[in-house]
Structure formats: C-alpha cells, structure tokens
CSV table of C-alpha atoms in Angstrom, one decimal:
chain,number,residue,atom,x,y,z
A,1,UNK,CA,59.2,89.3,70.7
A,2,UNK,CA,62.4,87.3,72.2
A,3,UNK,CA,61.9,88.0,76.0
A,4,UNK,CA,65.5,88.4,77.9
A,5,UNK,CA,67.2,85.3,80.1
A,6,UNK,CA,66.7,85.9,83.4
A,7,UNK,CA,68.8,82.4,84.2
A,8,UNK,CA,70.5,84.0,87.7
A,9,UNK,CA,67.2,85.2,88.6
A,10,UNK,CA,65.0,83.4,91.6
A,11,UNK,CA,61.4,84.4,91.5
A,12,UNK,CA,58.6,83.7,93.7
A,13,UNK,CA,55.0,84.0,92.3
A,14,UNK,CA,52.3,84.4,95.3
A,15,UNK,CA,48.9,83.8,94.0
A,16,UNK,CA,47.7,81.5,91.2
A,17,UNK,CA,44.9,82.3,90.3
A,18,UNK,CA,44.5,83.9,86.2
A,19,UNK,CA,47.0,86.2,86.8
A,20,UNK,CA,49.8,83.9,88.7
A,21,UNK,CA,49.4,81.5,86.6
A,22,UNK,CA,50.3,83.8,83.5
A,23,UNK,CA,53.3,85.1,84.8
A,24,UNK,CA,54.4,81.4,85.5
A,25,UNK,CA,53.7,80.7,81.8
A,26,UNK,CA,55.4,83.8,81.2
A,27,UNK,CA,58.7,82.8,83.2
A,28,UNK,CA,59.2,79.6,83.1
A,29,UNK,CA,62.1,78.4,81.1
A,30,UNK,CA,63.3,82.0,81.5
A,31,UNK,CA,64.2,82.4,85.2
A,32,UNK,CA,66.5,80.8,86.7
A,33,UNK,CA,64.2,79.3,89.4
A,34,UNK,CA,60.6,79.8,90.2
A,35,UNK,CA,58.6,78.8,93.2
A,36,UNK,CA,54.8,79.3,93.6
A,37,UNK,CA,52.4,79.9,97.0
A,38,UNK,CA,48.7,80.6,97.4
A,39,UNK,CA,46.3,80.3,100.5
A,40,UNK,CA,43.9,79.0,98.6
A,41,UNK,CA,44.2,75.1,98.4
A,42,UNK,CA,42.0,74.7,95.2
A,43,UNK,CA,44.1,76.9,93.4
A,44,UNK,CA,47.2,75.4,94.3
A,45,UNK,CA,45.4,71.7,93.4
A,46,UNK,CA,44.7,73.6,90.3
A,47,UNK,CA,48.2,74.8,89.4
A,48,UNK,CA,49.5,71.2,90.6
A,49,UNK,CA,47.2,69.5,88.0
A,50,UNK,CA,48.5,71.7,85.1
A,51,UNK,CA,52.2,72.1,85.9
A,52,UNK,CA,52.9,69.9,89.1
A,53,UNK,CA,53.6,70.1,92.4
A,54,UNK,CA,57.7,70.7,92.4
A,55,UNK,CA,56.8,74.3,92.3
A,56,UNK,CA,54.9,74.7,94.8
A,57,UNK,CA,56.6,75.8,97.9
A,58,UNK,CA,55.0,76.6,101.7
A,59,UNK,CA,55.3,80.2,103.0
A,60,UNK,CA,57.8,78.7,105.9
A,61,UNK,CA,60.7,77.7,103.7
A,62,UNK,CA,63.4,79.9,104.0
A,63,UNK,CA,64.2,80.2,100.0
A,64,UNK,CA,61.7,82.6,100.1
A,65,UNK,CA,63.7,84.9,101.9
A,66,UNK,CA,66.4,84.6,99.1
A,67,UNK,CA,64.2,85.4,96.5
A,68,UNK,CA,65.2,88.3,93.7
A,69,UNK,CA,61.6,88.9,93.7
A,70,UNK,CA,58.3,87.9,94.3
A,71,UNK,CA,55.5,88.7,92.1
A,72,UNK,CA,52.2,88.9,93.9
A,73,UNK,CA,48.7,88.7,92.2
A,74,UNK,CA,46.1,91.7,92.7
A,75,UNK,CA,44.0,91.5,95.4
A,76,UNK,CA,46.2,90.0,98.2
A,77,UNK,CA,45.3,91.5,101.3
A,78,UNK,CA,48.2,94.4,101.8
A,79,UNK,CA,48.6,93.4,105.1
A,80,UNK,CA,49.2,89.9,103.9
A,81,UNK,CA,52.4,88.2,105.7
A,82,UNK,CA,54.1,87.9,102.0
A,83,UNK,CA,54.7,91.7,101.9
A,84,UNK,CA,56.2,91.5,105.6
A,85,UNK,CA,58.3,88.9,104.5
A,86,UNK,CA,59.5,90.8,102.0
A,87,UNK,CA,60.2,93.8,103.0
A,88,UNK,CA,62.0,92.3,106.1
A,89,UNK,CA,64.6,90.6,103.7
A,90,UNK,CA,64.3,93.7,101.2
A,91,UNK,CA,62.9,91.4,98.8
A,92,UNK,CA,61.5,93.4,95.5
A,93,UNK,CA,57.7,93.0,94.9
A,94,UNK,CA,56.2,93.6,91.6
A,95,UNK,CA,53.4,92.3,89.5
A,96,UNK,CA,52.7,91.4,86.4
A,97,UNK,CA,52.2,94.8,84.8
A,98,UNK,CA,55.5,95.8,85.8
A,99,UNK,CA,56.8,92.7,84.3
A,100,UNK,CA,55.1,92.9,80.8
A,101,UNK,CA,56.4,96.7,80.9
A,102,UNK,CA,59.7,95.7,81.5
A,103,UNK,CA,59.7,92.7,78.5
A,104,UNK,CA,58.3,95.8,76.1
A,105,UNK,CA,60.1,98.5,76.7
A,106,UNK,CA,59.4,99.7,73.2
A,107,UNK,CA,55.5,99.9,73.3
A,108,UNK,CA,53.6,102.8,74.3
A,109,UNK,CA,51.3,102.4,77.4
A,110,UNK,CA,48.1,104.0,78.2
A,111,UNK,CA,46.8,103.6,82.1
A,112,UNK,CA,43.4,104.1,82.8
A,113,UNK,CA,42.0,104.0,86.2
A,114,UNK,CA,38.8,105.5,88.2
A,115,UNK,CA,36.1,103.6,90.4
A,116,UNK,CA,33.5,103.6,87.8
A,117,UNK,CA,34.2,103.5,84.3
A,118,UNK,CA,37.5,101.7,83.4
A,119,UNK,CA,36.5,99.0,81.8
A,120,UNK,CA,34.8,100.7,79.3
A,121,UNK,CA,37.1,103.7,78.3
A,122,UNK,CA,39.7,100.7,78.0
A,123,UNK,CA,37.6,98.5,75.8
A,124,UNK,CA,35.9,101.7,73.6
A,125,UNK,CA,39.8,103.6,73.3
A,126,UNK,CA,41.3,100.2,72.2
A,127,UNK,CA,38.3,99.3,69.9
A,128,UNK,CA,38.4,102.8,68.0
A,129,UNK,CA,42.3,102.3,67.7
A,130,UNK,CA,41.8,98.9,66.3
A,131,UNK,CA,38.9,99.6,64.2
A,132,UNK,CA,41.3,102.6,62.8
A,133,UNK,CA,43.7,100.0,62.1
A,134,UNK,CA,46.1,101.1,64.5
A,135,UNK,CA,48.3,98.7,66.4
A,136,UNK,CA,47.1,99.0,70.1
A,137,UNK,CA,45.7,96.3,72.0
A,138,UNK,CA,43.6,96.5,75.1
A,139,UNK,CA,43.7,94.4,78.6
A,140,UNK,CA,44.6,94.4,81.9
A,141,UNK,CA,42.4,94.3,84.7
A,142,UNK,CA,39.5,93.9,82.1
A,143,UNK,CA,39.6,90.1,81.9
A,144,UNK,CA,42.5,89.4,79.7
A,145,UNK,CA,45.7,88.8,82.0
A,146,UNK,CA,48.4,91.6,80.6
A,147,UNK,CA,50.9,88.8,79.9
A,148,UNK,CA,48.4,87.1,77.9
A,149,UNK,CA,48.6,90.0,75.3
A,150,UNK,CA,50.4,89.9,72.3
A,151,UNK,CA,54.1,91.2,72.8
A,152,UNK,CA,55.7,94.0,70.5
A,153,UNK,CA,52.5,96.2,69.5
A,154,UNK,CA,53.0,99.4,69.4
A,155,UNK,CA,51.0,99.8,71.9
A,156,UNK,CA,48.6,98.8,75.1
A,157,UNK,CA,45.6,100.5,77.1
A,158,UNK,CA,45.4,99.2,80.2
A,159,UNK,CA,42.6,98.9,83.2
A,160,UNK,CA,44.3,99.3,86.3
A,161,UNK,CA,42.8,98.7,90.0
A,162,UNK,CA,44.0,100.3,92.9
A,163,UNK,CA,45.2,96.5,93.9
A,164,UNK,CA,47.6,96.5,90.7
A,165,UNK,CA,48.6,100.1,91.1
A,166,UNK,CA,49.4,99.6,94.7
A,167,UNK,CA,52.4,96.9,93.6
A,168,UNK,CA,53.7,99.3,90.4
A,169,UNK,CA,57.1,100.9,91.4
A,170,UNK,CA,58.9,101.0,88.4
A,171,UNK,CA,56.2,101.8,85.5
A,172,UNK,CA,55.6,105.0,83.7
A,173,UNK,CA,53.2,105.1,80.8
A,174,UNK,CA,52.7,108.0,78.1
A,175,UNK,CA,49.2,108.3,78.8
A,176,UNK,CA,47.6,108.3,82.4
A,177,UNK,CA,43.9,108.5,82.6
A,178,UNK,CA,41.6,109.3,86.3
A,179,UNK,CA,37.8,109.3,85.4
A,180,UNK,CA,36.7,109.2,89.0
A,181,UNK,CA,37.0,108.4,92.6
A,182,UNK,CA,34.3,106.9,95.1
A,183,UNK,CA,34.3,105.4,98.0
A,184,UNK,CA,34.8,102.0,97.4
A,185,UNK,CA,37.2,98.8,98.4
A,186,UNK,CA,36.8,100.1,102.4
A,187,UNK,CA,37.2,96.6,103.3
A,188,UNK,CA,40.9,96.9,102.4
A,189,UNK,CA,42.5,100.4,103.0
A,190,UNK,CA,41.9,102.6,106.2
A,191,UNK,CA,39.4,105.3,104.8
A,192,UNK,CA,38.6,106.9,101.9
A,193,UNK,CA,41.6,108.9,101.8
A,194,UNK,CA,44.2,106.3,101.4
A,195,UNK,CA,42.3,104.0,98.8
A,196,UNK,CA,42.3,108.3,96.6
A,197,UNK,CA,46.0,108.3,97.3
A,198,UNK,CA,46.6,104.9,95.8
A,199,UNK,CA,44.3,105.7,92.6
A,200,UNK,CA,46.7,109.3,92.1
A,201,UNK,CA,50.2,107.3,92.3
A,202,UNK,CA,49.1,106.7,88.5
A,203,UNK,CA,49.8,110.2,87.8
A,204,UNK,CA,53.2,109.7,89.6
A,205,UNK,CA,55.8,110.4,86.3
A,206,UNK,CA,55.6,112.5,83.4
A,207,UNK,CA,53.0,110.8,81.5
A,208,UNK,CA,50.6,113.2,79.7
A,209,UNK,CA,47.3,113.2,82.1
A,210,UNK,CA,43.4,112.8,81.3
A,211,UNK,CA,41.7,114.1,84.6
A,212,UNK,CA,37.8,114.1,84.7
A,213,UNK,CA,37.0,117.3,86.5
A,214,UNK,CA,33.0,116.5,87.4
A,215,UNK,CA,33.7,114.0,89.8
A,216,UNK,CA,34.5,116.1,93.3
A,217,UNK,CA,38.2,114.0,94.2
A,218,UNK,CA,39.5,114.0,90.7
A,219,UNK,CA,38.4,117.5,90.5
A,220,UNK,CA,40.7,118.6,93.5
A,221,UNK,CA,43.0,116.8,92.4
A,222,UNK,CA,43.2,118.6,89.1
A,223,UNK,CA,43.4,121.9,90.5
A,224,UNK,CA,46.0,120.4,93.0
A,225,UNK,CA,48.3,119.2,89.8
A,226,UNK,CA,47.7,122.7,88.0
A,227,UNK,CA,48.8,124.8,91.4
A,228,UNK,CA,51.9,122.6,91.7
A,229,UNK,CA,52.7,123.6,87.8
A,230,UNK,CA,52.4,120.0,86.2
A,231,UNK,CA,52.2,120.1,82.4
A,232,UNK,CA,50.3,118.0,80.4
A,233,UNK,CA,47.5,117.6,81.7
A,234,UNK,CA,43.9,117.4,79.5
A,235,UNK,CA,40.7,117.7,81.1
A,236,UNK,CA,37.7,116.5,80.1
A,237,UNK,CA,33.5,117.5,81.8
A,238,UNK,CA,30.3,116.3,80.6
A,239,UNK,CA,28.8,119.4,82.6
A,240,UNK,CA,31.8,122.2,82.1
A,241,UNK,CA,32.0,123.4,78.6
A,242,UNK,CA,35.6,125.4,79.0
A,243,UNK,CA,38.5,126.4,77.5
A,244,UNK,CA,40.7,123.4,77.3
A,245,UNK,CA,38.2,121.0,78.4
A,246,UNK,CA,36.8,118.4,76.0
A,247,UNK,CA,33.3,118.7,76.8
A,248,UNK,CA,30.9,115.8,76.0
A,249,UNK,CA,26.9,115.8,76.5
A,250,UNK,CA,23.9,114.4,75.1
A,251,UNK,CA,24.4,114.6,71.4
A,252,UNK,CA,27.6,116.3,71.4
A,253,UNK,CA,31.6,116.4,71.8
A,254,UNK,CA,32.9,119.9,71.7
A,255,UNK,CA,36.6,119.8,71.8
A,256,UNK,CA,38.3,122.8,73.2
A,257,UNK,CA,42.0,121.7,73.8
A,258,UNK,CA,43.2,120.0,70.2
A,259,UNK,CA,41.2,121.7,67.8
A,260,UNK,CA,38.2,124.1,68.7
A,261,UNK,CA,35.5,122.3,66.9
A,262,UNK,CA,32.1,120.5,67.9
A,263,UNK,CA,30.8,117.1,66.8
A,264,UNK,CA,27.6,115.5,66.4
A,265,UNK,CA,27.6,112.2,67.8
A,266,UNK,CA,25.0,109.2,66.1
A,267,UNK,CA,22.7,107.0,68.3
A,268,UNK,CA,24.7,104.9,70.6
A,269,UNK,CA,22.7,102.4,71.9
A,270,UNK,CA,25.7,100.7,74.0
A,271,UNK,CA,26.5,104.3,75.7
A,272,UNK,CA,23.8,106.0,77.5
A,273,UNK,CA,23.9,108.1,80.0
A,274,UNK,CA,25.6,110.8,81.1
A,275,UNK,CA,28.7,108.5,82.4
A,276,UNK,CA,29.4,107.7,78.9
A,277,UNK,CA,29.9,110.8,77.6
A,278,UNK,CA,32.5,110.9,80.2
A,279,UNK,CA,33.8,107.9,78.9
A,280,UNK,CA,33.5,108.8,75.7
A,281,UNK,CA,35.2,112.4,75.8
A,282,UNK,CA,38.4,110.0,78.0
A,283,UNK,CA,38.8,108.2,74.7
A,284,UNK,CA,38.8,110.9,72.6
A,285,UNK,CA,41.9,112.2,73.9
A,286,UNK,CA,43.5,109.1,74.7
A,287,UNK,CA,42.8,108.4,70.6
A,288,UNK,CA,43.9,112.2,69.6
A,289,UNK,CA,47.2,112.0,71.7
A,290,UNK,CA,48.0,108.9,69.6
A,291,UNK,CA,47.3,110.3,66.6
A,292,UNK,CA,44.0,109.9,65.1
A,293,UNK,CA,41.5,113.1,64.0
A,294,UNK,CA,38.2,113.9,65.5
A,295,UNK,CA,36.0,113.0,62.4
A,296,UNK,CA,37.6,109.4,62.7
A,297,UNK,CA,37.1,108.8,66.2
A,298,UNK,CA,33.3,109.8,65.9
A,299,UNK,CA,33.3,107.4,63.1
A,300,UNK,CA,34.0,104.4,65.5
A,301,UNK,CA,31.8,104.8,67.8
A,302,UNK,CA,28.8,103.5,66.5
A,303,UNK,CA,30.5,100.0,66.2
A,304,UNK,CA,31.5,99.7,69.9
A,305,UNK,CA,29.1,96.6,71.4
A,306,UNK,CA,29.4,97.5,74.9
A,307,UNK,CA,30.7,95.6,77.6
A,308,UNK,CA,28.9,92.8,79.6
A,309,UNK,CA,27.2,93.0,82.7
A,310,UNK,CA,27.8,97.1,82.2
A,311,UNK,CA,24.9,98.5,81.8
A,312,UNK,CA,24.7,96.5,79.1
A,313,UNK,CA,21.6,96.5,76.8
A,314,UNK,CA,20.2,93.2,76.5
A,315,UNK,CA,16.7,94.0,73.8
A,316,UNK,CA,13.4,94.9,74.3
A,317,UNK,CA,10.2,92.6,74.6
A,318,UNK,CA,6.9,93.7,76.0
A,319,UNK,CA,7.8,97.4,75.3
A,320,UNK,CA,10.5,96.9,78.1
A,321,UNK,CA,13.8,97.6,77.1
A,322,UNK,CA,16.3,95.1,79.3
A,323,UNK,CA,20.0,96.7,80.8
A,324,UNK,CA,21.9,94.1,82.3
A,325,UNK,CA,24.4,96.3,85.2
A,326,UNK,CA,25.5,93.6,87.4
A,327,UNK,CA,28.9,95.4,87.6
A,328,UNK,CA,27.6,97.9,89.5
A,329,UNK,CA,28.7,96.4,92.8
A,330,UNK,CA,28.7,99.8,95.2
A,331,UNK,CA,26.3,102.9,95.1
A,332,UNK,CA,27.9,105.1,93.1
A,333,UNK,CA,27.9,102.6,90.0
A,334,UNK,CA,24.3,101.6,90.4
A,335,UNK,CA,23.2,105.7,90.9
A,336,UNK,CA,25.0,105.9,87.7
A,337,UNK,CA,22.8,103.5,86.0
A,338,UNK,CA,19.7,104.9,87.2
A,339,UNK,CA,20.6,108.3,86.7
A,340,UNK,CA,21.0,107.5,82.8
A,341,UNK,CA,17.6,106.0,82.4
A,342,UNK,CA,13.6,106.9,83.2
A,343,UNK,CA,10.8,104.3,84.5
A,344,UNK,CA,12.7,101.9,86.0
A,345,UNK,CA,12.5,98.6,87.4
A,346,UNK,CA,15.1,97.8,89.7
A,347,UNK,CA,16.5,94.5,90.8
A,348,UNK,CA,18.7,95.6,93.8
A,349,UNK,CA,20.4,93.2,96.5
A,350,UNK,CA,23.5,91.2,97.6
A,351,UNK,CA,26.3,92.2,99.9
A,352,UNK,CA,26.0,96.1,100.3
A,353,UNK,CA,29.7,97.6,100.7
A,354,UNK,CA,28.8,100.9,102.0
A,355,UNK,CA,27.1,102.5,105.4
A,356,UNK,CA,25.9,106.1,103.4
A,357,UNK,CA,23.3,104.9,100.8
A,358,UNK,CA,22.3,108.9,100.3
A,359,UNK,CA,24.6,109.0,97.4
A,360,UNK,CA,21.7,107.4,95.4
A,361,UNK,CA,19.1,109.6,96.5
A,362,UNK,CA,19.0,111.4,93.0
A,363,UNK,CA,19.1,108.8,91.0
A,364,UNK,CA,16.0,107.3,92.8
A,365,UNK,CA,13.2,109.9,90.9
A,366,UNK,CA,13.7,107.8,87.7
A,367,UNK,CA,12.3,104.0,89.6
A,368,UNK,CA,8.9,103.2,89.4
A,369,UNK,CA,9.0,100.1,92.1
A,370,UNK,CA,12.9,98.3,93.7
A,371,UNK,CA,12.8,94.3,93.9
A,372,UNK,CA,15.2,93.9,96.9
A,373,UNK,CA,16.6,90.7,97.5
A,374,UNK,CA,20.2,89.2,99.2
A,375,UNK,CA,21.8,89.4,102.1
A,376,UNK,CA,21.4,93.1,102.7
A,377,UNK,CA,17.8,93.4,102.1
A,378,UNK,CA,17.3,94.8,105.7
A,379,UNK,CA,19.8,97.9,104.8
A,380,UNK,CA,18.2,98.2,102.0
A,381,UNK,CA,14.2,97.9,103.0
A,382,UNK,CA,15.1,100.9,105.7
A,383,UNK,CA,16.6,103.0,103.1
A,384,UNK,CA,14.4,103.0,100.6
A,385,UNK,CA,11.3,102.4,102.7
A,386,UNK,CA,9.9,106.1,102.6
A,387,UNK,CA,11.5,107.2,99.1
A,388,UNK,CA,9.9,104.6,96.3
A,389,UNK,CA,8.0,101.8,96.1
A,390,UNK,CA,9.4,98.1,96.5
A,391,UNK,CA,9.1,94.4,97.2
A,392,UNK,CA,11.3,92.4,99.2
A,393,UNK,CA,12.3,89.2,97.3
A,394,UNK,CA,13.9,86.1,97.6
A,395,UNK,CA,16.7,86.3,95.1
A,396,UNK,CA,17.1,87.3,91.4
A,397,UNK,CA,15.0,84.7,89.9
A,398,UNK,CA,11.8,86.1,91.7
A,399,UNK,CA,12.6,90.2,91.8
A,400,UNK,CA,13.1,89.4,88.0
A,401,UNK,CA,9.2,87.5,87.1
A,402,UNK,CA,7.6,90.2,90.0
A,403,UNK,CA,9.0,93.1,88.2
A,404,UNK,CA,8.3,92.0,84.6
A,405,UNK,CA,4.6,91.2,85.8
A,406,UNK,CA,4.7,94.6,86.8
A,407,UNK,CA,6.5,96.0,84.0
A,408,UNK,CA,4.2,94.6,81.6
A,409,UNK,CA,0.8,96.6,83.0
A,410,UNK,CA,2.4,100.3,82.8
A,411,UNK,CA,2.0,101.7,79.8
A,412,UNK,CA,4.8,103.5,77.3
A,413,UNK,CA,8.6,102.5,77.0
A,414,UNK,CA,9.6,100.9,80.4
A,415,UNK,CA,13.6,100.2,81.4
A,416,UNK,CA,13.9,96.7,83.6
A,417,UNK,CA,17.5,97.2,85.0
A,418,UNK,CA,20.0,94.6,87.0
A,419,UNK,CA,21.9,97.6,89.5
A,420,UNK,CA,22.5,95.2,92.5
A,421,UNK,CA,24.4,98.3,94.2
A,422,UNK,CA,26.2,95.3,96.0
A,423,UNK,CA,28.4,92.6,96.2
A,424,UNK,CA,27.6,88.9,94.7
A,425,UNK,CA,29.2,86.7,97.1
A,426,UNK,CA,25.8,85.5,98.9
A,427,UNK,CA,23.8,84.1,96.1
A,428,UNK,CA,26.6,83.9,93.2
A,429,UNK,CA,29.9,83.3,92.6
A,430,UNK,CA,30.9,86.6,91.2
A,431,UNK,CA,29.3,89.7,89.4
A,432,UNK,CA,29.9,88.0,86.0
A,433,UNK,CA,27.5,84.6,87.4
A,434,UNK,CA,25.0,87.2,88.1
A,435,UNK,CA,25.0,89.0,85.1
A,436,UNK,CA,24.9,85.7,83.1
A,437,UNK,CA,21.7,84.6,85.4
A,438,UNK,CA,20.0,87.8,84.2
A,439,UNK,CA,20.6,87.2,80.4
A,440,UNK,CA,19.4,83.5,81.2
A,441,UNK,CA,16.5,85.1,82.1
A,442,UNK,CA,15.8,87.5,79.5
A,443,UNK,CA,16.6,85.0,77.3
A,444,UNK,CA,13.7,82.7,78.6
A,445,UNK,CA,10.8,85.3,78.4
C-alpha cells in the first residue's frame, strides 16, 4: 500500500522502545520532520546506534511545542509531563494504532480488550481466519507492533490495553470485543473505577459489540448498553445458556444468536478451562460476523497451538503434566489457571500487584502444596498460611526441583503449574524471561 505525504507535517515520537521505533520506521521519509524523546537513556543509545542522534531532541526545546503531533508509546505514565505539554499548546496526541488506522482506511478492524484473555481471543480469531484462508491478520499489543503488519488486508484483530486505548481518539472498528474486567494496573489510574472506564471507551462508536456477561463489570455494563438502546451488541456466557447468548462449556458451543444450533467441540489440549470457552465462544462471533459458518470455525480449533507463557502446556513426564502461566501477573489471571485444573503444584511469587488476595480463595481447593518465592513471599505466606499447604522458596529454580520431588511421590495424573499471581521485576526481566526459565527447566528434567 502507498502511504500518503505527510511532507508539511512535524511529528514528535515520545518513546522508543518496539513501538516508537516502528512508527519512526513508519514515518520517516514521509513527514515532513520528525523528532524523538525517551527518559530512558538506553533506549535513546539504542535508537542513536540504529538511526543517529539528529533525531533525538530533549523535552526543553521549544519545537516541541510546534509539533502537529506527538505520538506517544503505551505505557507512559498519563501524568507524564509530555501530555501537559501537549495539551498546554493543544498539541494532538495519538499512537500508533490510530496511525495504522488512518494509513488503512479500507481494512476492517476487530478490537479486543479485557484484563484476562486478550491475547488469546486475538491469536485463536486471527488463526481460524487464516487457517480458513481469509485475509485477516492478527497483532497489536500481542507482540507484533501494529505498524509492523502487513498494509492493505482486508483486515486486522487487534489486542488493545487500556494504555493504548487511553491515547485512541479518532478510531472506530467494525468489531469491538470486552471479555472482562479486574482490578488490575492500580499503580497507574486512581481506582478501579477509572482503569473500567478506560477499558468501555472501546465500545465508544457504532461498532458491533461482543460483551462477556459472566464477569460482574462487563456484565453491568451490558445491561447498561441494552437500557440506553444500543444495537448490536452479542453476548456471549460460559455459565448462561440464553436466548441470544453464545453459550460455551465443557464440550460444547450452543449458539443462540446466528443460528440456533449446538456444536460438539474435539479435545483441545491448548484451551482448558472454563476461561477458554469464554475465549473460544469471543471468536466465534468475531469469525461469524466476518463471514465464516459454525462447522468451519469448529474445524480450526484443534490446530490452534496456544500462546506462550499462557497457561501454556509444556508435556508431561513423571505422570505430571507441565502448564507454563507466567502471564498470569495479578490474582484474577492466576485463579483462572487454578480454577481450570485439579492437583496442583503451584509455583507462586514475584511482585504482588494487589492488597485483596480473597479473589483466589476458590481456586485454591484444586493445590495440593504452593512453592512461594520473590519479593512478596511475606503477603503471600500470611495469606495462604491457614488455607493449603506450602514452602517458602528462594526463587523459581528451587520452588521448581521442591515441587517436582514432591510431585513425583503422589500418585495419579498431577498438574505442575507456573501462576506467579505477580509481577517479574524482582528476579527477571519481564513475564516472558520467566516463562522462558520455566521451559528451561522442564526441558532439563
């Protein structure tokens, strides 16, 4: 696709990390002028080695109050001084999703968002799409910068966090998808309250919405949507079989909106639990809206491979069957994990997010014995203390070789699972570095 001149336009990028550094690739040689700012000094040495330093401009220089606009990277603190600047010298922020919108403004966009969940419903919609041969492509906030993608498709499912929706102004896709909404991300908005009210501005336009009405804020927000007489709107339960509802459960998707009819699903290794059948029923609709038929969307399922570090099944050795969850970095993720599976053994630990740790009480019936380790271990120990059994470790590497030992002398199937329920900033780099350790470790036994 030829992308438009933008030759009179004078854009600032703030933030160079993956996705700063795509929209520079994206916009160079097309804007009239670009400058570039981050805090962080190793990415700007980073930026400098690729594309040099003539770009890079300090925060103090007044041509950033004459910008056209700024494009700011996810995750930049909302109170950060860039947006003040900004909006002092009614300068238009936008991001990089509003810019790949705007350079294909003939492709169809599907917006998924939720607290838990995402990342899969993106990757399983766009892989049944693609396996059917359609021309959809999936990306986002699931690894693959948007502006990295392919221009022209027909096309594009999308993750969105609440960091990138907070920045959309200007972006309306035909689909709009809400699977849930926890508490999580406190560190950044006020309460809970104003991190829900960023996750509903995706349902902000006349897309055609995909509401999940099990969890208890998506399912308000529902019945909010249907008292104010929005149209368009699918919902889907994996506990409410209803009129209009696609229903998914166990070994079953019973569609009541499109068609009336049930299906028998097949063994899908790479989508237990119950949270899956939520994802699972999402991506039904999302793949009916655009066309496909039930029997074909059933078809694909079976070929999905999961997502890493999401509950992701790693084999079985010893009888014990190995889930590698290191995404799950706040209680309601990790209760999901151990809600989907029986006699587990837990690795738990890092940076716990939360203060409320009940939310995981039900969830706690199905662990045999919790390794704790990391830098919340004391939040943790109290917790847990007089509920289940447990050992306080020194960091994965041990909770790992205490709970196989352990593992290995209880009889029948066993489930060794990596739910950290927390942050990995005091041991590892990120969630994917502790993920990777775990498989390291699998791998070894």
């Amino acid at each position: 696709m030829k992308l438009t001149k933008q030759q009179d336009k004078k854009i600032g990028i703030f933030g160079l990390s993956r996705t700063g550094i795509s929209v520079f690739e994206s916009l160079n040689g097309i804007a009239g002028q670009i400058i570039c700012y981050d805090d962080n000094q190793q990415s700007l040495d980073n930026f400098a080695k690729k594309f040099g330093r003539e770009y890079i401009v300090d925060l103090s220089d007044e041509i950033w109050i004459d910008l056209d606009k700024i494009i700011v990277s996810p995750g930049v603190p909302n109170l950060h001084q860039i947006f003040k600047l900004a909006r002092k010298h009614n300068v238009v922020i936008s991001s990089d999703i509003e810019l790949f919108y705007q350079q294909n403004p003939d492709s169809e966009f599907i917006a998924i968002t939720g607290t838990n969940g995402k990342s899969t419903t993106t990757a399983l919609a766009g892989h049944i799409l693609e396996a059917a041969g359609l021309d959809y492509v999936f990306g986002g906030n699931i690894g693959v910068p948007i502006l990295s993608l392919p221009h022209g498709k027909k096309g594009y499912i999308l993750e969105l966090s609440s960091f990138q929706i907070e920045l959309l102004t200007n972006f309306e896709p035909k689909i709009a998808v809400l699977l849930n909404i926890t508490p999580d991300h406190l560190d950044r908005y006020q309460d809970f309250a104003e991190y829900s009210a960023v996750k509903q501005k995706i349902l902000q336009n006349d897309s055609i919405k995909i509401i999940n009405i099990d969890n208890e804020e998506t399912a308000i927000i529902h019945q909010q949507q249907i008292k104010e007489g929005v149209r368009n709107i699918i919902a889907f339960s994996s506990k409410k079989q209803e009129q209009d509802v696609v229903f998914c459960q166990d070994d079953k998707l019973v569609d009541l909106y499109f068609d009336n009819r049930e299906y028998r699903l097949p063994a899908l290794t790479n989508l237990v639990g119950n949270h899956n059948r939520e994802n699972i029923a999402a991506s039904f609709i999302i793949c009916r809206i655009l066309g496909m038929q039930g029997e074909e969307i059933i078809k694909y399922l079976p070929s999905f491979k999961g997502l890493n570090h999401r509950l992701q099944f790693l084999g079985t050795k010893d009888n014990i069957d190995f889930y590698n969850d290191s995404k799950a970095t706040n209680i309601a993720s990790a209760r999901i994990a151990l809600v989907s599976l029986e006699n587990i053994f837990w690795l738990v630990g890092g940076i716990v997010k939360e203060d409320d740790l009940t939310p995981i009480i039900d969830g706690l019936k199905n662990v045999k014995k919790a390794y704790i380790f990391g830098q919340s271990k004391k939040q943790l120990v109290e917790f847990l203390q007089d509920k289940i059994a447990y050992e306080i470790c020194d960091d994965l590497n041990e909770s790992f070789h205490k709970a196989v030992s352990d593992a290995k002398h209880v009889d029948g199937k066993k489930n060794l699972v990596l739910a950290p329920a927390a942050s990995s900033f005091d041991q590892f780099k990120d969630y994917e570095a502790r993920g990777e350790c775990f498989k390291k470790l699998v791998d070894g036994l």
